[in-house]
Coordinates of C-alpha atoms in Angstrom, one line a residue:
X1 CA 2.1 -57.0 -7.3
X2 CA 2.2 -53.2 -7.1
X3 CA 5.1 -51.2 -8.5
X4 CA 7.5 -49.6 -6.2
X5 CA 7.0 -45.9 -5.6
X6 CA 10.4 -44.3 -5.4
X7 CA 10.2 -40.8 -3.9
X8 CA 13.8 -40.1 -5.0
X9 CA 12.4 -39.9 -8.6
X10 CA 10.4 -36.8 -7.6
X11 CA 13.3 -34.4 -7.5
X12 CA 12.5 -31.4 -9.6
X13 CA 14.8 -28.8 -10.9
X14 CA 15.2 -25.7 -8.7
X15 CA 16.9 -22.3 -8.9
X16 CA 18.4 -21.3 -5.5
X17 CA 18.1 -17.6 -4.8
X18 CA 19.4 -15.4 -2.0
X19 CA 17.6 -12.1 -1.6
X20 CA 19.1 -8.8 -0.6
X21 CA 16.8 -8.2 2.4
X22 CA 18.4 -7.8 5.9
X23 CA 17.7 -11.5 6.6
X24 CA 19.3 -12.6 3.3
X25 CA 16.2 -14.7 2.7
X26 CA 17.0 -18.0 0.8
X27 CA 14.5 -19.2 -1.6
X28 CA 14.3 -22.4 -3.7
X29 CA 12.5 -21.3 -6.9
X30 CA 10.7 -24.1 -8.8
X31 CA 9.3 -24.2 -12.3
X32 CA 6.0 -22.3 -12.7
X33 CA 3.0 -23.2 -14.7
X34 CA 3.3 -23.4 -18.5
X35 CA 1.1 -20.3 -18.7
X36 CA 3.5 -18.3 -16.7
X37 CA 6.5 -19.4 -18.8
X38 CA 4.6 -18.5 -21.9
X39 CA 3.9 -15.0 -20.5
X40 CA 7.5 -14.5 -19.7
X41 CA 8.7 -15.7 -23.1
X42 CA 6.1 -13.5 -24.8
X43 CA 7.2 -10.4 -22.9
X44 CA 10.9 -10.9 -22.9
X45 CA 11.6 -8.2 -25.5
X46 CA 9.5 -5.7 -23.5
X47 CA 11.3 -6.6 -20.3
X48 CA 14.7 -6.1 -22.0
X49 CA 13.5 -2.7 -23.2
X50 CA 12.1 -1.7 -19.8
X51 CA 15.4 -2.6 -18.1
X52 CA 17.5 -0.8 -20.7
X53 CA 15.3 2.4 -20.6
X54 CA 14.7 2.3 -16.9
X55 CA 11.1 3.5 -17.6
X56 CA 9.5 3.3 -14.2
X57 CA 6.0 2.4 -15.5
X58 CA 7.4 -0.5 -17.6
X59 CA 9.6 -1.6 -14.7
X60 CA 6.6 -1.9 -12.4
X61 CA 5.2 -4.6 -14.8
X62 CA 8.6 -6.3 -14.8
X63 CA 8.8 -6.4 -11.0
X64 CA 5.3 -7.8 -10.8
X65 CA 6.0 -10.6 -13.3
X66 CA 9.3 -11.4 -11.6
X67 CA 7.7 -11.5 -8.2
X68 CA 5.1 -13.9 -9.7
X69 CA 7.9 -16.2 -10.9
X70 CA 9.7 -16.0 -7.5
X71 CA 6.5 -16.8 -5.7
X72 CA 6.9 -20.3 -7.1
X73 CA 9.2 -21.4 -4.3
X74 CA 9.4 -24.4 -2.0
X75 CA 9.4 -22.1 1.1
X76 CA 5.9 -20.8 0.3
X77 CA 7.1 -17.2 0.5
X78 CA 4.8 -14.8 -1.3
X79 CA 5.8 -11.3 -2.5
X80 CA 4.6 -8.5 -4.7
X81 CA 6.6 -6.5 -7.2
X82 CA 6.7 -3.6 -4.8
X83 CA 8.1 -5.8 -2.0
X84 CA 10.6 -7.3 -4.4
X85 CA 11.9 -3.8 -5.0
X86 CA 11.5 -2.2 -1.6
X87 CA 11.8 -5.1 1.0
X88 CA 14.1 -7.4 -1.0
X89 CA 16.1 -4.5 -2.5
X90 CA 16.2 -5.8 -6.1
X91 CA 17.2 -3.1 -8.5
X92 CA 16.5 -3.1 -12.3
X93 CA 20.0 -4.7 -13.1
X94 CA 19.3 -7.5 -10.6
X95 CA 15.8 -7.9 -12.0
X96 CA 17.3 -8.4 -15.5
X97 CA 20.0 -10.8 -14.2
X98 CA 17.4 -12.9 -12.5
X99 CA 15.3 -13.1 -15.6
X100 CA 18.3 -14.1 -17.7
X101 CA 19.1 -16.8 -15.2
X102 CA 15.5 -17.8 -14.9
X103 CA 15.2 -18.3 -18.7
X104 CA 18.3 -20.5 -18.7
X105 CA 16.7 -22.5 -15.8
X106 CA 13.4 -22.9 -17.8
X107 CA 15.4 -23.9 -21.0
X108 CA 17.3 -26.6 -19.0
X109 CA 13.9 -28.0 -17.8
X110 CA 12.6 -28.0 -21.4
X111 CA 15.7 -29.7 -22.6
X112 CA 15.5 -32.4 -19.9
X113 CA 12.0 -33.2 -20.9
X114 CA 13.1 -34.0 -24.5

């Protein structure tokens, strides 16, 4: 006899997010690939420095990485770092706040696996 497949067991952790665009776009961010998490963790000190210094060149890389993380969403909405800044009106303080929340989200996922 085959085992029962219970779709209720497929719930994955999500991070709800409301953007600052005119439509107040709602996204349900899901966990990215391990490679992307590793890139985030490897660059977190540089990200903190970029947000603190407000260095525009460094911030571009932060926006790009953050957009890549946010693109992992159930709604299938894609965005670039430039769109994150200009269309979705995310400033550097919000960028940093998202990354802190996102790291907490990732750590909760890691803890749940153990």
